[in-house]
Amino acid sequence: MARARSRRTISSIDKEIDGVCKELAAIRGAECFPLLLGEANIRNTLVDRVYDDLRAGKYSGKSLDVVIDSGGGDIDAAYNLALLFRRYGNEKLTFIIPRWAKSAATLLICAGDEILMTPVAELGPLDPQITEMNPLEQRVERFSPLHIESTLQLIREEFANGNSQLAEGLMQRLQFPLTLGSFKKSLDVGREYVEKLLSSRMLKGEGERAKSIGELLTTGYADHSWCITIGEVQELGLEAHEIEEEALDIVWKIHGLNRERDDLIRKQEQAKMREQLKGLPPELLKTMPPGVVGNDPENRDARHSEEA
């Protein structure tokens, strides 16, 4: 009888990822830190955990490769994390992107000396995504501060065209002016963070260039989910290169293991949810989204259209 394949667990996959990271470290001649967030966001608690891991791992503080997979998160936490990684990659800090480093994760990778990307890796614009309750319609709305200016321009045009009733209706739907101002100010925060990081490391002594890149990353794209691949990253003026072939195989293996880990976590969460829902009436279960009961297809790609 053929021997049954050993059951995969999150722990066993984590150990395999650690082993592959050691292979990458041997080839690259730099210590390797995997920052594979899956469905998790960059937030303050992550900064604590990464700091604990870096201290426990006894990293030398010289050359550090950070293999990153992230859809984004809190921009202030990302900036804090960026400065932390600099302490442990004092001589050379490289961010390696197998597939995604979107939104706040794009800010994070601006902290390094170099960015290495696969041909399908993506960065993303830095305009923060804001979730607010619409007080008029009592529903949650998600938008970018970039939408505020386009809405104001639409109102101006409607007034200019004599459609005052429509313009006034649009104005009534706007948030309180001070709130709108604070939302627009959040774009300045992202831009200044990018400029500070780039001008102090990757583009040291090139303040105007760093400022221009900060402006483009925060206000230069039509949509938050815009796919910024390596060619465009190079056009922006960042120090970015495709991963060399020998290292590419290893980096892509890390990506595959990370996807497997994400899938396993998702299945475990769905199983737990199904167990909790067993006692509910069938008619109530029918009203729930497919994902709640675990019947939805694999949806990892969808999360990258909603990253913070």
C-alpha atoms as a PDB file:
ATOM      1  CA  MET A   1       0.000   0.000   0.000  1.00  0.00           C
ATOM      2  CA  ALA A   2       1.303   3.434  -0.957  1.00  0.00           C
ATOM      3  CA  ARG A   3       2.233   5.584   1.963  1.00  0.00           C
ATOM      4  CA  ALA A   4      -0.321   8.342   2.561  1.00  0.00           C
ATOM      5  CA  ARG A   5       0.904  11.854   2.006  1.00  0.00           C
ATOM      6  CA  SER A   6       1.475  13.676   5.274  1.00  0.00           C
ATOM      7  CA  ARG A   7      -1.201  16.204   6.090  1.00  0.00           C
ATOM      8  CA  ARG A   8      -0.262  19.822   5.382  1.00  0.00           C
ATOM      9  CA  THR A   9      -0.563  22.238   8.279  1.00  0.00           C
ATOM     10  CA  ILE A  10       0.080  25.940   8.682  1.00  0.00           C
ATOM     11  CA  SER A  11       3.019  25.088  10.906  1.00  0.00           C
ATOM     12  CA  SER A  12       4.578  22.722   8.344  1.00  0.00           C
ATOM     13  CA  ILE A  13       4.180  25.308   5.561  1.00  0.00           C
ATOM     14  CA  ASP A  14       5.746  28.006   7.764  1.00  0.00           C
ATOM     15  CA  LYS A  15       8.747  25.722   8.343  1.00  0.00           C
ATOM     16  CA  GLU A  16       9.036  25.114   4.609  1.00  0.00           C
ATOM     17  CA  ILE A  17       8.905  28.850   3.912  1.00  0.00           C
ATOM     18  CA  ASP A  18      11.671  29.407   6.468  1.00  0.00           C
ATOM     19  CA  GLY A  19      13.776  26.754   4.740  1.00  0.00           C
ATOM     20  CA  VAL A  20      13.285  28.310   1.305  1.00  0.00           C
ATOM     21  CA  CYS A  21      14.137  31.742   2.735  1.00  0.00           C
ATOM     22  CA  LYS A  22      17.446  30.285   3.931  1.00  0.00           C
ATOM     23  CA  GLU A  23      18.098  29.109   0.365  1.00  0.00           C
ATOM     24  CA  LEU A  24      17.448  32.625  -0.877  1.00  0.00           C
ATOM     25  CA  ALA A  25      19.734  34.073   1.793  1.00  0.00           C
ATOM     26  CA  ALA A  26      22.552  31.739   0.714  1.00  0.00           C
ATOM     27  CA  ILE A  27      22.241  32.816  -2.921  1.00  0.00           C
ATOM     28  CA  ARG A  28      21.804  36.517  -2.218  1.00  0.00           C
ATOM     29  CA  GLY A  29      24.352  36.831   0.598  1.00  0.00           C
ATOM     30  CA  ALA A  30      21.855  38.719   2.758  1.00  0.00           C
ATOM     31  CA  GLU A  31      19.623  37.800   5.670  1.00  0.00           C
ATOM     32  CA  CYS A  32      16.035  37.146   4.628  1.00  0.00           C
ATOM     33  CA  PHE A  33      12.857  38.221   6.423  1.00  0.00           C
ATOM     34  CA  PRO A  34       9.487  37.006   5.076  1.00  0.00           C
ATOM     35  CA  LEU A  35       6.694  39.564   5.501  1.00  0.00           C
ATOM     36  CA  LEU A  36       3.865  37.486   4.051  1.00  0.00           C
ATOM     37  CA  LEU A  37       0.646  39.021   5.314  1.00  0.00           C
ATOM     38  CA  GLY A  38      -1.995  37.223   3.258  1.00  0.00           C
ATOM     39  CA  GLU A  39      -5.391  38.591   4.266  1.00  0.00           C
ATOM     40  CA  ALA A  40      -3.916  40.645   7.143  1.00  0.00           C
ATOM     41  CA  ASN A  41      -3.327  44.395   6.924  1.00  0.00           C
ATOM     42  CA  ILE A  42      -0.328  46.452   7.945  1.00  0.00           C
ATOM     43  CA  ARG A  43      -1.237  47.895  11.343  1.00  0.00           C
ATOM     44  CA  ASN A  44       0.345  48.886  14.647  1.00  0.00           C
ATOM     45  CA  THR A  45       0.153  45.379  16.118  1.00  0.00           C
ATOM     46  CA  LEU A  46       2.155  44.104  13.127  1.00  0.00           C
ATOM     47  CA  VAL A  47       4.959  46.535  13.958  1.00  0.00           C
ATOM     48  CA  ASP A  48       5.198  44.955  17.419  1.00  0.00           C
ATOM     49  CA  ARG A  49       5.281  41.401  16.031  1.00  0.00           C
ATOM     50  CA  VAL A  50       7.905  42.212  13.396  1.00  0.00           C
ATOM     51  CA  TYR A  51      10.068  43.904  16.018  1.00  0.00           C
ATOM     52  CA  ASP A  52       9.821  40.814  18.228  1.00  0.00           C
ATOM     53  CA  ASP A  53      10.723  38.553  15.291  1.00  0.00           C
ATOM     54  CA  LEU A  54      13.691  40.674  14.250  1.00  0.00           C
ATOM     55  CA  ARG A  55      15.062  40.720  17.789  1.00  0.00           C
ATOM     56  CA  ALA A  56      14.477  37.005  18.325  1.00  0.00           C
ATOM     57  CA  GLY A  57      16.078  36.139  14.988  1.00  0.00           C
ATOM     58  CA  LYS A  58      19.291  37.895  15.963  1.00  0.00           C
ATOM     59  CA  TYR A  59      19.576  39.704  12.630  1.00  0.00           C
ATOM     60  CA  SER A  60      22.953  41.381  12.263  1.00  0.00           C
ATOM     61  CA  GLY A  61      21.686  44.752  11.080  1.00  0.00           C
ATOM     62  CA  LYS A  62      23.797  44.658   7.908  1.00  0.00           C
ATOM     63  CA  SER A  63      22.228  43.378   4.664  1.00  0.00           C
ATOM     64  CA  LEU A  64      18.541  42.463   4.809  1.00  0.00           C
ATOM     65  CA  ASP A  65      16.141  41.163   2.160  1.00  0.00           C
ATOM     66  CA  VAL A  66      12.433  41.551   2.993  1.00  0.00           C
ATOM     67  CA  VAL A  67      10.196  39.293   0.906  1.00  0.00           C
ATOM     68  CA  ILE A  68       6.846  41.049   1.022  1.00  0.00           C
ATOM     69  CA  ASP A  69       3.281  40.101   0.170  1.00  0.00           C
ATOM     70  CA  SER A  70       0.741  42.708   1.255  1.00  0.00           C
ATOM     71  CA  GLY A  71      -2.392  44.427   0.030  1.00  0.00           C
ATOM     72  CA  GLY A  72      -1.732  47.458   2.247  1.00  0.00           C
ATOM     73  CA  GLY A  73      -3.064  48.819   5.513  1.00  0.00           C
ATOM     74  CA  ASP A  74      -2.401  51.749   7.804  1.00  0.00           C
ATOM     75  CA  ILE A  75       0.040  54.224   6.287  1.00  0.00           C
ATOM     76  CA  ASP A  76       1.421  55.426   9.638  1.00  0.00           C
ATOM     77  CA  ALA A  77       2.156  51.850  10.710  1.00  0.00           C
ATOM     78  CA  ALA A  78       3.827  51.235   7.338  1.00  0.00           C
ATOM     79  CA  TYR A  79       6.110  54.231   7.866  1.00  0.00           C
ATOM     80  CA  ASN A  80       7.046  53.004  11.354  1.00  0.00           C
ATOM     81  CA  LEU A  81       7.741  49.542   9.934  1.00  0.00           C
ATOM     82  CA  ALA A  82       9.879  51.082   7.187  1.00  0.00           C
ATOM     83  CA  LEU A  83      12.134  52.774   9.737  1.00  0.00           C
ATOM     84  CA  LEU A  84      12.351  49.535  11.724  1.00  0.00           C
ATOM     85  CA  PHE A  85      13.555  47.525   8.726  1.00  0.00           C
ATOM     86  CA  ARG A  86      16.174  50.176   8.061  1.00  0.00           C
ATOM     87  CA  ARG A  87      17.720  49.473  11.454  1.00  0.00           C
ATOM     88  CA  TYR A  88      18.162  45.815  10.523  1.00  0.00           C
ATOM     89  CA  GLY A  89      19.315  46.496   6.960  1.00  0.00           C
ATOM     90  CA  ASN A  90      21.727  49.241   7.823  1.00  0.00           C
ATOM     91  CA  GLU A  91      24.203  48.512   5.011  1.00  0.00           C
ATOM     92  CA  LYS A  92      21.752  47.260   2.371  1.00  0.00           C
ATOM     93  CA  LEU A  93      17.974  46.938   2.513  1.00  0.00           C
ATOM     94  CA  THR A  94      16.183  45.250  -0.378  1.00  0.00           C
ATOM     95  CA  PHE A  95      12.473  44.608  -0.764  1.00  0.00           C
ATOM     96  CA  ILE A  96      11.594  41.569  -2.880  1.00  0.00           C
ATOM     97  CA  ILE A  97       8.080  41.434  -4.327  1.00  0.00           C
ATOM     98  CA  PRO A  98       6.842  38.131  -5.757  1.00  0.00           C
ATOM     99  CA  ARG A  99       3.344  39.435  -6.518  1.00  0.00           C
ATOM    100  CA  TRP A 100       1.854  42.283  -4.419  1.00  0.00           C
ATOM    101  CA  ALA A 101       3.047  45.259  -2.394  1.00  0.00           C
ATOM    102  CA  LYS A 102       0.053  47.544  -2.805  1.00  0.00           C
ATOM    103  CA  SER A 103      -1.038  50.811  -1.191  1.00  0.00           C
ATOM    104  CA  ALA A 104       0.646  51.271   2.225  1.00  0.00           C
ATOM    105  CA  ALA A 105       3.001  48.399   1.322  1.00  0.00           C
ATOM    106  CA  THR A 106       4.219  50.533  -1.597  1.00  0.00           C
ATOM    107  CA  LEU A 107       5.176  53.198   0.927  1.00  0.00           C
ATOM    108  CA  LEU A 108       7.039  50.551   2.926  1.00  0.00           C
ATOM    109  CA  ILE A 109       9.222  49.429   0.016  1.00  0.00           C
ATOM    110  CA  CYS A 110      10.273  53.044  -0.602  1.00  0.00           C
ATOM    111  CA  ALA A 111      12.414  52.699   2.542  1.00  0.00           C
ATOM    112  CA  GLY A 112      14.951  50.410   0.890  1.00  0.00           C
ATOM    113  CA  ASP A 113      17.993  50.803  -1.331  1.00  0.00           C
ATOM    114  CA  GLU A 114      16.623  48.541  -4.022  1.00  0.00           C
ATOM    115  CA  ILE A 115      13.389  46.873  -5.146  1.00  0.00           C
ATOM    116  CA  LEU A 116      13.412  43.449  -6.797  1.00  0.00           C
ATOM    117  CA  MET A 117      10.266  42.341  -8.634  1.00  0.00           C
ATOM    118  CA  THR A 118       9.032  39.384 -10.643  1.00  0.00           C
ATOM    119  CA  PRO A 119       7.538  40.206 -14.076  1.00  0.00           C
ATOM    120  CA  VAL A 120       4.033  40.002 -12.533  1.00  0.00           C
ATOM    121  CA  ALA A 121       4.732  41.902  -9.302  1.00  0.00           C
ATOM    122  CA  GLU A 122       2.613  44.987  -8.564  1.00  0.00           C
ATOM    123  CA  LEU A 123       2.879  48.164  -6.572  1.00  0.00           C
ATOM    124  CA  GLY A 124      -0.125  50.451  -6.111  1.00  0.00           C
ATOM    125  CA  PRO A 125      -1.083  54.103  -5.586  1.00  0.00           C
ATOM    126  CA  LEU A 126      -0.930  55.550  -2.081  1.00  0.00           C
ATOM    127  CA  ASP A 127      -4.178  57.507  -1.898  1.00  0.00           C
ATOM    128  CA  PRO A 128      -5.715  56.291   1.378  1.00  0.00           C
ATOM    129  CA  GLN A 129      -9.045  54.450   1.234  1.00  0.00           C
ATOM    130  CA  ILE A 130     -11.565  55.935   3.657  1.00  0.00           C
ATOM    131  CA  THR A 131     -14.607  54.139   5.043  1.00  0.00           C
ATOM    132  CA  GLU A 132     -17.315  56.431   6.396  1.00  0.00           C
ATOM    133  CA  MET A 133     -21.005  56.219   7.290  1.00  0.00           C
ATOM    134  CA  ASN A 134     -23.250  58.223   4.952  1.00  0.00           C
ATOM    135  CA  PRO A 135     -25.550  59.979   7.474  1.00  0.00           C
ATOM    136  CA  LEU A 136     -28.234  60.687   4.866  1.00  0.00           C
ATOM    137  CA  GLU A 137     -28.612  57.142   3.582  1.00  0.00           C
ATOM    138  CA  GLN A 138     -27.346  55.289   6.671  1.00  0.00           C
ATOM    139  CA  ARG A 139     -24.900  53.162   4.743  1.00  0.00           C
ATOM    140  CA  VAL A 140     -21.140  52.733   4.690  1.00  0.00           C
ATOM    141  CA  GLU A 141     -19.270  54.325   1.795  1.00  0.00           C
ATOM    142  CA  ARG A 142     -15.686  53.672   0.740  1.00  0.00           C
ATOM    143  CA  PHE A 143     -13.798  56.305  -1.228  1.00  0.00           C
ATOM    144  CA  SER A 144     -10.462  57.951  -1.920  1.00  0.00           C
ATOM    145  CA  PRO A 145      -9.710  61.604  -1.068  1.00  0.00           C
ATOM    146  CA  LEU A 146      -8.993  61.976  -4.795  1.00  0.00           C
ATOM    147  CA  HIS A 147     -12.734  61.584  -5.386  1.00  0.00           C
ATOM    148  CA  ILE A 148     -13.432  64.734  -3.359  1.00  0.00           C
ATOM    149  CA  GLU A 149     -11.865  67.080  -5.907  1.00  0.00           C
ATOM    150  CA  SER A 150     -13.602  65.367  -8.843  1.00  0.00           C
ATOM    151  CA  THR A 151     -16.939  65.701  -7.013  1.00  0.00           C
ATOM    152  CA  LEU A 152     -16.330  69.392  -6.283  1.00  0.00           C
ATOM    153  CA  GLN A 153     -15.440  69.932  -9.946  1.00  0.00           C
ATOM    154  CA  LEU A 154     -18.686  68.240 -10.992  1.00  0.00           C
ATOM    155  CA  ILE A 155     -20.660  70.568  -8.696  1.00  0.00           C
ATOM    156  CA  ARG A 156     -18.896  73.621 -10.184  1.00  0.00           C
ATOM    157  CA  GLU A 157     -19.729  72.456 -13.703  1.00  0.00           C
ATOM    158  CA  GLU A 158     -23.395  71.874 -12.859  1.00  0.00           C
ATOM    159  CA  PHE A 159     -23.692  75.366 -11.376  1.00  0.00           C
ATOM    160  CA  ALA A 160     -21.934  76.840 -14.432  1.00  0.00           C
ATOM    161  CA  ASN A 161     -24.321  74.968 -16.753  1.00  0.00           C
ATOM    162  CA  GLY A 162     -27.352  76.295 -14.922  1.00  0.00           C
ATOM    163  CA  ASN A 163     -28.228  72.998 -13.225  1.00  0.00           C
ATOM    164  CA  SER A 164     -28.387  74.555  -9.762  1.00  0.00           C
ATOM    165  CA  GLN A 165     -30.914  72.052  -8.401  1.00  0.00           C
ATOM    166  CA  LEU A 166     -28.652  69.112  -9.275  1.00  0.00           C
ATOM    167  CA  ALA A 167     -25.580  70.936  -7.931  1.00  0.00           C
ATOM    168  CA  GLU A 168     -27.310  71.721  -4.638  1.00  0.00           C
ATOM    169  CA  GLY A 169     -28.431  68.089  -4.341  1.00  0.00           C
ATOM    170  CA  LEU A 170     -24.831  66.972  -4.731  1.00  0.00           C
ATOM    171  CA  MET A 171     -23.682  69.477  -2.112  1.00  0.00           C
ATOM    172  CA  GLN A 172     -26.189  68.125   0.407  1.00  0.00           C
ATOM    173  CA  ARG A 173     -24.620  64.681   0.076  1.00  0.00           C
ATOM    174  CA  LEU A 174     -21.128  65.932   0.960  1.00  0.00           C
ATOM    175  CA  GLN A 175     -19.582  65.338   4.354  1.00  0.00           C
ATOM    176  CA  PHE A 176     -19.038  68.214   6.790  1.00  0.00           C
ATOM    177  CA  PRO A 177     -16.415  70.598   5.246  1.00  0.00           C
ATOM    178  CA  LEU A 178     -13.893  70.142   8.063  1.00  0.00           C
ATOM    179  CA  THR A 179     -14.152  66.373   7.610  1.00  0.00           C
ATOM    180  CA  LEU A 180     -13.542  66.735   3.865  1.00  0.00           C
ATOM    181  CA  GLY A 181     -10.510  68.870   4.613  1.00  0.00           C
ATOM    182  CA  SER A 182      -9.047  66.235   6.911  1.00  0.00           C
ATOM    183  CA  PHE A 183      -9.589  63.584   4.235  1.00  0.00           C
ATOM    184  CA  LYS A 184      -7.744  65.660   1.648  1.00  0.00           C
ATOM    185  CA  LYS A 185      -4.954  66.290   4.155  1.00  0.00           C
ATOM    186  CA  SER A 186      -4.353  62.521   4.326  1.00  0.00           C
ATOM    187  CA  LEU A 187      -2.950  62.729   0.787  1.00  0.00           C
ATOM    188  CA  ASP A 188      -0.289  65.142   2.063  1.00  0.00           C
ATOM    189  CA  VAL A 189       0.683  62.648   4.776  1.00  0.00           C
ATOM    190  CA  GLY A 190       1.319  59.879   2.258  1.00  0.00           C
ATOM    191  CA  ARG A 191       3.237  62.196  -0.059  1.00  0.00           C
ATOM    192  CA  GLU A 192       5.468  63.490   2.731  1.00  0.00           C
ATOM    193  CA  TYR A 193       6.196  59.973   4.008  1.00  0.00           C
ATOM    194  CA  VAL A 194       7.289  58.873   0.526  1.00  0.00           C
ATOM    195  CA  GLU A 195       9.458  61.950   0.075  1.00  0.00           C
ATOM    196  CA  LYS A 196      11.140  61.511   3.480  1.00  0.00           C
ATOM    197  CA  LEU A 197      11.901  57.832   2.875  1.00  0.00           C
ATOM    198  CA  LEU A 198      13.196  58.205  -0.683  1.00  0.00           C
ATOM    199  CA  SER A 199      15.275  61.335  -0.102  1.00  0.00           C
ATOM    200  CA  SER A 200      17.015  59.794   2.920  1.00  0.00           C
ATOM    201  CA  ARG A 201      18.047  56.482   1.307  1.00  0.00           C
ATOM    202  CA  MET A 202      17.268  55.297  -2.232  1.00  0.00           C
ATOM    203  CA  LEU A 203      17.343  58.812  -3.716  1.00  0.00           C
ATOM    204  CA  LYS A 204      19.550  60.518  -1.171  1.00  0.00           C
ATOM    205  CA  GLY A 205      20.483  63.999  -2.324  1.00  0.00           C
ATOM    206  CA  GLU A 206      17.728  64.000  -4.958  1.00  0.00           C
ATOM    207  CA  GLY A 207      15.007  65.806  -3.084  1.00  0.00           C
ATOM    208  CA  GLU A 208      13.121  67.106  -6.130  1.00  0.00           C
ATOM    209  CA  ARG A 209      13.010  63.672  -7.705  1.00  0.00           C
ATOM    210  CA  ALA A 210      11.750  62.138  -4.448  1.00  0.00           C
ATOM    211  CA  LYS A 211       9.101  64.868  -4.205  1.00  0.00           C
ATOM    212  CA  SER A 212       7.938  64.195  -7.766  1.00  0.00           C
ATOM    213  CA  ILE A 213       7.598  60.455  -7.118  1.00  0.00           C
ATOM    214  CA  GLY A 214       5.654  61.138  -3.920  1.00  0.00           C
ATOM    215  CA  GLU A 215       3.253  63.339  -5.874  1.00  0.00           C
ATOM    216  CA  LEU A 216       2.757  60.710  -8.583  1.00  0.00           C
ATOM    217  CA  LEU A 217       2.169  57.863  -6.139  1.00  0.00           C
ATOM    218  CA  THR A 218      -0.449  59.785  -4.168  1.00  0.00           C
ATOM    219  CA  THR A 219      -2.327  61.757  -6.840  1.00  0.00           C
ATOM    220  CA  GLY A 220      -1.054  60.581 -10.211  1.00  0.00           C
ATOM    221  CA  TYR A 221      -3.298  57.558 -10.807  1.00  0.00           C
ATOM    222  CA  ALA A 222      -6.961  57.358 -11.762  1.00  0.00           C
ATOM    223  CA  ASP A 223      -7.805  54.469  -9.455  1.00  0.00           C
ATOM    224  CA  HIS A 224      -6.489  53.012  -6.205  1.00  0.00           C
ATOM    225  CA  SER A 225      -6.259  49.497  -7.665  1.00  0.00           C
ATOM    226  CA  TRP A 226      -4.004  50.605 -10.546  1.00  0.00           C
ATOM    227  CA  CYS A 227      -1.430  47.948 -11.421  1.00  0.00           C
ATOM    228  CA  ILE A 228       2.079  49.447 -11.293  1.00  0.00           C
ATOM    229  CA  THR A 229       4.417  46.814 -12.763  1.00  0.00           C
ATOM    230  CA  ILE A 230       8.192  46.888 -12.949  1.00  0.00           C
ATOM    231  CA  GLY A 231       8.457  48.875 -16.172  1.00  0.00           C
ATOM    232  CA  GLU A 232       6.374  51.694 -14.724  1.00  0.00           C
ATOM    233  CA  VAL A 233       8.232  51.529 -11.407  1.00  0.00           C
ATOM    234  CA  GLN A 234      11.469  52.097 -13.311  1.00  0.00           C
ATOM    235  CA  GLU A 235       9.877  54.962 -15.264  1.00  0.00           C
ATOM    236  CA  LEU A 236       8.880  56.574 -11.975  1.00  0.00           C
ATOM    237  CA  GLY A 237      12.582  56.688 -11.106  1.00  0.00           C
ATOM    238  CA  LEU A 238      12.762  54.066  -8.358  1.00  0.00           C
ATOM    239  CA  GLU A 239      15.729  51.706  -8.120  1.00  0.00           C
ATOM    240  CA  ALA A 240      13.892  48.602  -9.306  1.00  0.00           C
ATOM    241  CA  HIS A 241      15.105  45.489 -11.123  1.00  0.00           C
ATOM    242  CA  GLU A 242      13.743  42.132 -12.196  1.00  0.00           C
ATOM    243  CA  ILE A 243      14.831  39.256  -9.986  1.00  0.00           C
ATOM    244  CA  GLU A 244      17.620  37.216 -11.533  1.00  0.00           C
ATOM    245  CA  GLU A 245      16.725  33.723 -12.731  1.00  0.00           C
ATOM    246  CA  GLU A 246      18.329  31.635  -9.971  1.00  0.00           C
ATOM    247  CA  ALA A 247      16.723  33.695  -7.216  1.00  0.00           C
ATOM    248  CA  LEU A 248      13.463  33.988  -9.178  1.00  0.00           C
ATOM    249  CA  ASP A 249      12.696  30.273  -8.843  1.00  0.00           C
ATOM    250  CA  ILE A 250      13.151  30.470  -5.080  1.00  0.00           C
ATOM    251  CA  VAL A 251      11.113  33.668  -4.697  1.00  0.00           C
ATOM    252  CA  TRP A 252       8.271  32.194  -6.742  1.00  0.00           C
ATOM    253  CA  LYS A 253       8.368  29.063  -4.613  1.00  0.00           C
ATOM    254  CA  ILE A 254       7.925  31.264  -1.517  1.00  0.00           C
ATOM    255  CA  HIS A 255       4.934  32.858  -3.237  1.00  0.00           C
ATOM    256  CA  GLY A 256       3.404  29.449  -3.987  1.00  0.00           C
ATOM    257  CA  LEU A 257       3.832  28.289  -0.407  1.00  0.00           C
ATOM    258  CA  ASN A 258       2.327  31.539   0.836  1.00  0.00           C
ATOM    259  CA  ARG A 259      -0.753  31.031  -1.351  1.00  0.00           C
ATOM    260  CA  GLU A 260      -1.075  27.483  -0.061  1.00  0.00           C
ATOM    261  CA  ARG A 261      -0.878  28.798   3.488  1.00  0.00           C
ATOM    262  CA  ASP A 262      -3.539  31.451   2.777  1.00  0.00           C
ATOM    263  CA  ASP A 263      -5.850  28.824   1.276  1.00  0.00           C
ATOM    264  CA  LEU A 264      -5.440  26.570   4.294  1.00  0.00           C
ATOM    265  CA  ILE A 265      -6.182  29.429   6.709  1.00  0.00           C
ATOM    266  CA  ARG A 266      -9.286  30.354   4.699  1.00  0.00           C
ATOM    267  CA  LYS A 267     -10.571  26.770   4.705  1.00  0.00           C
ATOM    268  CA  GLN A 268     -10.047  26.476   8.447  1.00  0.00           C
ATOM    269  CA  GLU A 269     -11.925  29.728   9.045  1.00  0.00           C
ATOM    270  CA  GLN A 270     -14.795  28.557   6.822  1.00  0.00           C
ATOM    271  CA  ALA A 271     -14.966  25.222   8.650  1.00  0.00           C
ATOM    272  CA  LYS A 272     -15.096  27.038  11.973  1.00  0.00           C
ATOM    273  CA  MET A 273     -17.851  29.301  10.669  1.00  0.00           C
ATOM    274  CA  ARG A 274     -19.904  26.347   9.391  1.00  0.00           C
ATOM    275  CA  GLU A 275     -19.630  24.734  12.813  1.00  0.00           C
ATOM    276  CA  GLN A 276     -20.897  27.909  14.471  1.00  0.00           C
ATOM    277  CA  LEU A 277     -23.812  28.157  12.017  1.00  0.00           C
ATOM    278  CA  LYS A 278     -25.076  24.595  12.465  1.00  0.00           C
ATOM    279  CA  GLY A 279     -27.820  25.568  14.890  1.00  0.00           C
ATOM    280  CA  LEU A 280     -29.249  28.408  12.790  1.00  0.00           C
ATOM    281  CA  PRO A 281     -32.577  28.014  10.909  1.00  0.00           C
ATOM    282  CA  PRO A 282     -32.173  27.058   7.188  1.00  0.00           C
ATOM    283  CA  GLU A 283     -34.135  30.122   6.035  1.00  0.00           C
ATOM    284  CA  LEU A 284     -31.634  32.403   7.800  1.00  0.00           C
ATOM    285  CA  LEU A 285     -28.664  30.573   6.246  1.00  0.00           C
ATOM    286  CA  LYS A 286     -30.105  31.196   2.767  1.00  0.00           C
ATOM    287  CA  THR A 287     -29.869  34.964   3.297  1.00  0.00           C
ATOM    288  CA  MET A 288     -26.125  34.852   4.041  1.00  0.00           C
ATOM    289  CA  PRO A 289     -23.442  35.494   1.399  1.00  0.00           C
ATOM    290  CA  PRO A 290     -21.876  32.321  -0.118  1.00  0.00           C
ATOM    291  CA  GLY A 291     -18.493  33.099   1.484  1.00  0.00           C
ATOM    292  CA  VAL A 292     -19.919  32.818   4.974  1.00  0.00           C
ATOM    293  CA  VAL A 293     -20.804  29.145   4.569  1.00  0.00           C
ATOM    294  CA  GLY A 294     -17.669  28.333   2.603  1.00  0.00           C
ATOM    295  CA  ASN A 295     -19.143  27.771  -0.868  1.00  0.00           C
ATOM    296  CA  ASP A 296     -17.486  30.674  -2.646  1.00  0.00           C
ATOM    297  CA  PRO A 297     -14.626  30.121  -5.112  1.00  0.00           C
ATOM    298  CA  GLU A 298     -11.075  31.052  -4.276  1.00  0.00           C
ATOM    299  CA  ASN A 299     -11.176  34.818  -3.786  1.00  0.00           C
ATOM    300  CA  ARG A 300      -7.651  35.951  -2.994  1.00  0.00           C
ATOM    301  CA  ASP A 301      -7.427  38.138  -6.090  1.00  0.00           C
ATOM    302  CA  ALA A 302     -10.546  40.076  -5.101  1.00  0.00           C
ATOM    303  CA  ARG A 303      -8.935  41.455  -1.959  1.00  0.00           C
ATOM    304  CA  HIS A 304      -6.432  43.401  -4.021  1.00  0.00           C
ATOM    305  CA  SER A 305      -9.170  45.584  -5.445  1.00  0.00           C
ATOM    306  CA  GLU A 306     -10.020  46.691  -1.880  1.00  0.00           C
ATOM    307  CA  GLU A 307      -6.645  47.149  -0.219  1.00  0.00           C
ATOM    308  CA  ALA A 308      -6.268  49.960   2.246  1.00  0.00           C
END
